Amino acid sequence: MSCDECDARSDATTKCVIKHHPEALMLLLKRFEFDYRCITYVKINCTVDVPCTLQIPDNQPYELYAMVEHSGDLRSGYYSATIRPEDDGRWHSFNDKSVTELHSQPFQSDKVEK
Ligand SMILES: [Zn+2]
């Protein structure tokens, strides 16, 4: 963040509090940042830990049933999805061409997908 008065820059942390818990929670991760060396936005490609369950304060648990991933850079690429339908406990992979059942669980013993 930069100061409005002296223009000094410093790192900052943002915190969000959910006051009303929705039935379905959708989180969009901001996976781009401005690169001052290149004077353009670039995609952030670091690994993200996605928990199988998310416990939000006030006892509102959320169980993951879908992930959408983007492959490529900021201006091109494609999307794929990994979804566990409500009436089917098995995970499926969706892309532009096909739907395939995953024979391994995306969440192993640590209950986290990277
Ligand atoms: Zn200042």
JSON list of C-alpha atoms in Angstrom, two decimals, residues 6-110:
[
{"chain": "A", "resi": 6, "resn": "CYS", "atom": "CA", "xyz": [4.18, 10.98, 1.39]},
{"chain": "A", "resi": 7, "resn": "ASP", "atom": "CA", "xyz": [3.76, 8.19, -1.21]},
{"chain": "A", "resi": 8, "resn": "ALA", "atom": "CA", "xyz": [5.80, 5.77, 0.94]},
{"chain": "A", "resi": 9, "resn": "ARG", "atom": "CA", "xyz": [5.08, 2.10, 0.21]},
{"chain": "A", "resi": 10, "resn": "SER", "atom": "CA", "xyz": [4.75, -0.71, 2.72]},
{"chain": "A", "resi": 11, "resn": "ASP", "atom": "CA", "xyz": [3.38, -4.25, 2.88]},
{"chain": "A", "resi": 12, "resn": "ALA", "atom": "CA", "xyz": [-0.10, -4.59, 4.31]},
{"chain": "A", "resi": 13, "resn": "THR", "atom": "CA", "xyz": [-2.52, -7.28, 5.40]},
{"chain": "A", "resi": 14, "resn": "THR", "atom": "CA", "xyz": [-6.22, -7.30, 4.63]},
{"chain": "A", "resi": 15, "resn": "LYS", "atom": "CA", "xyz": [-8.72, -9.10, 6.86]},
{"chain": "A", "resi": 16, "resn": "CYS", "atom": "CA", "xyz": [-12.30, -9.90, 5.94]},
{"chain": "A", "resi": 17, "resn": "VAL", "atom": "CA", "xyz": [-14.98, -11.01, 8.37]},
{"chain": "A", "resi": 18, "resn": "ILE", "atom": "CA", "xyz": [-18.06, -12.91, 7.20]},
{"chain": "A", "resi": 19, "resn": "LYS", "atom": "CA", "xyz": [-20.96, -11.75, 9.33]},
{"chain": "A", "resi": 20, "resn": "HIS", "atom": "CA", "xyz": [-23.74, -13.65, 7.57]},
{"chain": "A", "resi": 21, "resn": "HIS", "atom": "CA", "xyz": [-22.80, -17.15, 6.47]},
{"chain": "A", "resi": 22, "resn": "PRO", "atom": "CA", "xyz": [-24.18, -18.07, 3.04]},
{"chain": "A", "resi": 23, "resn": "GLU", "atom": "CA", "xyz": [-25.46, -21.58, 2.38]},
{"chain": "A", "resi": 24, "resn": "ALA", "atom": "CA", "xyz": [-22.86, -21.99, -0.36]},
{"chain": "A", "resi": 25, "resn": "LEU", "atom": "CA", "xyz": [-19.56, -20.14, 0.00]},
{"chain": "A", "resi": 26, "resn": "MET", "atom": "CA", "xyz": [-17.61, -19.29, -3.15]},
{"chain": "A", "resi": 27, "resn": "LEU", "atom": "CA", "xyz": [-14.10, -17.97, -2.76]},
{"chain": "A", "resi": 28, "resn": "LEU", "atom": "CA", "xyz": [-12.18, -16.40, -5.62]},
{"chain": "A", "resi": 29, "resn": "LEU", "atom": "CA", "xyz": [-8.44, -16.22, -5.08]},
{"chain": "A", "resi": 30, "resn": "LYS", "atom": "CA", "xyz": [-6.78, -13.16, -6.54]},
{"chain": "A", "resi": 31, "resn": "ARG", "atom": "CA", "xyz": [-3.99, -14.80, -8.51]},
{"chain": "A", "resi": 32, "resn": "PHE", "atom": "CA", "xyz": [-2.44, -11.76, -10.16]},
{"chain": "A", "resi": 33, "resn": "GLU", "atom": "CA", "xyz": [-0.35, -8.82, -9.08]},
{"chain": "A", "resi": 34, "resn": "PHE", "atom": "CA", "xyz": [1.22, -5.76, -10.64]},
{"chain": "A", "resi": 35, "resn": "ASP", "atom": "CA", "xyz": [4.86, -6.26, -11.58]},
{"chain": "A", "resi": 36, "resn": "TYR", "atom": "CA", "xyz": [6.56, -2.87, -11.33]},
{"chain": "A", "resi": 37, "resn": "ARG", "atom": "CA", "xyz": [9.63, -4.10, -13.24]},
{"chain": "A", "resi": 38, "resn": "CYS", "atom": "CA", "xyz": [7.56, -5.11, -16.26]},
{"chain": "A", "resi": 39, "resn": "ILE", "atom": "CA", "xyz": [4.82, -2.47, -15.71]},
{"chain": "A", "resi": 40, "resn": "THR", "atom": "CA", "xyz": [2.11, -5.03, -16.22]},
{"chain": "A", "resi": 41, "resn": "TYR", "atom": "CA", "xyz": [-0.05, -7.48, -14.30]},
{"chain": "A", "resi": 42, "resn": "VAL", "atom": "CA", "xyz": [1.33, -11.00, -13.98]},
{"chain": "A", "resi": 43, "resn": "LYS", "atom": "CA", "xyz": [-0.25, -14.22, -12.81]},
{"chain": "A", "resi": 44, "resn": "ILE", "atom": "CA", "xyz": [0.81, -15.61, -9.42]},
{"chain": "A", "resi": 45, "resn": "ASN", "atom": "CA", "xyz": [1.75, -19.26, -9.90]},
{"chain": "A", "resi": 46, "resn": "CYS", "atom": "CA", "xyz": [2.65, -20.22, -6.33]},
{"chain": "A", "resi": 47, "resn": "THR", "atom": "CA", "xyz": [1.05, -23.30, -4.78]},
{"chain": "A", "resi": 48, "resn": "VAL", "atom": "CA", "xyz": [-2.13, -22.81, -2.74]},
{"chain": "A", "resi": 49, "resn": "ASP", "atom": "CA", "xyz": [-3.31, -25.20, -0.06]},
{"chain": "A", "resi": 50, "resn": "VAL", "atom": "CA", "xyz": [-7.04, -25.87, -0.48]},
{"chain": "A", "resi": 51, "resn": "PRO", "atom": "CA", "xyz": [-8.58, -27.45, 2.62]},
{"chain": "A", "resi": 52, "resn": "CYS", "atom": "CA", "xyz": [-11.22, -30.16, 2.25]},
{"chain": "A", "resi": 53, "resn": "THR", "atom": "CA", "xyz": [-13.26, -28.52, 4.97]},
{"chain": "A", "resi": 54, "resn": "LEU", "atom": "CA", "xyz": [-13.25, -24.93, 6.07]},
{"chain": "A", "resi": 55, "resn": "GLN", "atom": "CA", "xyz": [-14.31, -24.04, 9.58]},
{"chain": "A", "resi": 56, "resn": "ILE", "atom": "CA", "xyz": [-15.33, -20.42, 9.83]},
{"chain": "A", "resi": 57, "resn": "PRO", "atom": "CA", "xyz": [-15.77, -18.90, 13.28]},
{"chain": "A", "resi": 58, "resn": "ASP", "atom": "CA", "xyz": [-19.29, -19.13, 14.74]},
{"chain": "A", "resi": 59, "resn": "ASN", "atom": "CA", "xyz": [-19.41, -22.87, 13.92]},
{"chain": "A", "resi": 60, "resn": "GLN", "atom": "CA", "xyz": [-20.18, -22.64, 10.24]},
{"chain": "A", "resi": 61, "resn": "PRO", "atom": "CA", "xyz": [-18.40, -25.56, 8.52]},
{"chain": "A", "resi": 62, "resn": "TYR", "atom": "CA", "xyz": [-18.06, -25.65, 4.74]},
{"chain": "A", "resi": 63, "resn": "GLU", "atom": "CA", "xyz": [-17.19, -28.78, 2.80]},
{"chain": "A", "resi": 64, "resn": "LEU", "atom": "CA", "xyz": [-15.45, -28.34, -0.53]},
{"chain": "A", "resi": 65, "resn": "TYR", "atom": "CA", "xyz": [-17.31, -29.80, -3.50]},
{"chain": "A", "resi": 66, "resn": "ALA", "atom": "CA", "xyz": [-15.81, -27.94, -6.46]},
{"chain": "A", "resi": 67, "resn": "MET", "atom": "CA", "xyz": [-12.62, -26.24, -7.57]},
{"chain": "A", "resi": 68, "resn": "VAL", "atom": "CA", "xyz": [-12.11, -24.30, -10.79]},
{"chain": "A", "resi": 69, "resn": "GLU", "atom": "CA", "xyz": [-8.55, -23.89, -11.99]},
{"chain": "A", "resi": 70, "resn": "HIS", "atom": "CA", "xyz": [-7.05, -21.67, -14.66]},
{"chain": "A", "resi": 71, "resn": "SER", "atom": "CA", "xyz": [-4.01, -22.85, -16.60]},
{"chain": "A", "resi": 72, "resn": "GLY", "atom": "CA", "xyz": [-2.02, -20.39, -18.65]},
{"chain": "A", "resi": 73, "resn": "ASP", "atom": "CA", "xyz": [-1.11, -16.76, -18.23]},
{"chain": "A", "resi": 74, "resn": "LEU", "atom": "CA", "xyz": [-3.10, -13.61, -17.62]},
{"chain": "A", "resi": 75, "resn": "ARG", "atom": "CA", "xyz": [-4.26, -13.18, -21.21]},
{"chain": "A", "resi": 76, "resn": "SER", "atom": "CA", "xyz": [-4.75, -16.75, -22.36]},
{"chain": "A", "resi": 77, "resn": "GLY", "atom": "CA", "xyz": [-5.24, -20.27, -21.11]},
{"chain": "A", "resi": 78, "resn": "TYR", "atom": "CA", "xyz": [-8.14, -22.47, -20.21]},
{"chain": "A", "resi": 79, "resn": "TYR", "atom": "CA", "xyz": [-10.27, -23.51, -17.26]},
{"chain": "A", "resi": 80, "resn": "SER", "atom": "CA", "xyz": [-10.86, -26.95, -15.83]},
{"chain": "A", "resi": 81, "resn": "ALA", "atom": "CA", "xyz": [-12.92, -28.03, -12.86]},
{"chain": "A", "resi": 82, "resn": "THR", "atom": "CA", "xyz": [-12.81, -30.77, -10.25]},
{"chain": "A", "resi": 83, "resn": "ILE", "atom": "CA", "xyz": [-16.27, -31.44, -8.87]},
{"chain": "A", "resi": 84, "resn": "ARG", "atom": "CA", "xyz": [-17.91, -33.91, -6.52]},
{"chain": "A", "resi": 85, "resn": "PRO", "atom": "CA", "xyz": [-21.62, -33.95, -7.43]},
{"chain": "A", "resi": 86, "resn": "GLU", "atom": "CA", "xyz": [-23.98, -33.83, -4.46]},
{"chain": "A", "resi": 87, "resn": "ASP", "atom": "CA", "xyz": [-25.58, -37.20, -5.28]},
{"chain": "A", "resi": 88, "resn": "ASP", "atom": "CA", "xyz": [-22.23, -38.88, -6.00]},
{"chain": "A", "resi": 89, "resn": "GLY", "atom": "CA", "xyz": [-19.35, -39.09, -3.56]},
{"chain": "A", "resi": 90, "resn": "ARG", "atom": "CA", "xyz": [-16.80, -39.50, -6.35]},
{"chain": "A", "resi": 91, "resn": "TRP", "atom": "CA", "xyz": [-14.73, -36.64, -7.72]},
{"chain": "A", "resi": 92, "resn": "HIS", "atom": "CA", "xyz": [-14.82, -35.88, -11.44]},
{"chain": "A", "resi": 93, "resn": "SER", "atom": "CA", "xyz": [-12.53, -33.82, -13.65]},
{"chain": "A", "resi": 94, "resn": "PHE", "atom": "CA", "xyz": [-14.16, -31.54, -16.23]},
{"chain": "A", "resi": 95, "resn": "ASN", "atom": "CA", "xyz": [-12.42, -29.88, -19.15]},
{"chain": "A", "resi": 96, "resn": "ASP", "atom": "CA", "xyz": [-13.49, -28.63, -22.59]},
{"chain": "A", "resi": 97, "resn": "LYS", "atom": "CA", "xyz": [-13.50, -32.11, -24.08]},
{"chain": "A", "resi": 98, "resn": "SER", "atom": "CA", "xyz": [-14.46, -34.64, -21.47]},
{"chain": "A", "resi": 99, "resn": "VAL", "atom": "CA", "xyz": [-15.59, -35.56, -18.00]},
{"chain": "A", "resi": 100, "resn": "THR", "atom": "CA", "xyz": [-13.59, -38.24, -16.27]},
{"chain": "A", "resi": 101, "resn": "GLU", "atom": "CA", "xyz": [-13.98, -39.84, -12.89]},
{"chain": "A", "resi": 102, "resn": "LEU", "atom": "CA", "xyz": [-10.95, -39.50, -10.66]},
{"chain": "A", "resi": 103, "resn": "HIS", "atom": "CA", "xyz": [-9.80, -42.83, -9.29]},
{"chain": "A", "resi": 104, "resn": "SER", "atom": "CA", "xyz": [-7.78, -41.18, -6.56]},
{"chain": "A", "resi": 105, "resn": "GLN", "atom": "CA", "xyz": [-9.20, -38.77, -4.05]},
{"chain": "A", "resi": 106, "resn": "PRO", "atom": "CA", "xyz": [-7.90, -35.25, -4.50]},
{"chain": "A", "resi": 107, "resn": "PHE", "atom": "CA", "xyz": [-7.66, -35.05, -0.71]},
{"chain": "A", "resi": 108, "resn": "GLN", "atom": "CA", "xyz": [-5.26, -37.46, 0.85]},
{"chain": "A", "resi": 109, "resn": "SER", "atom": "CA", "xyz": [-4.43, -37.99, 4.49]},
{"chain": "A", "resi": 110, "resn": "ASP", "atom": "CA", "xyz": [-3.70, -34.35, 5.27]}
]
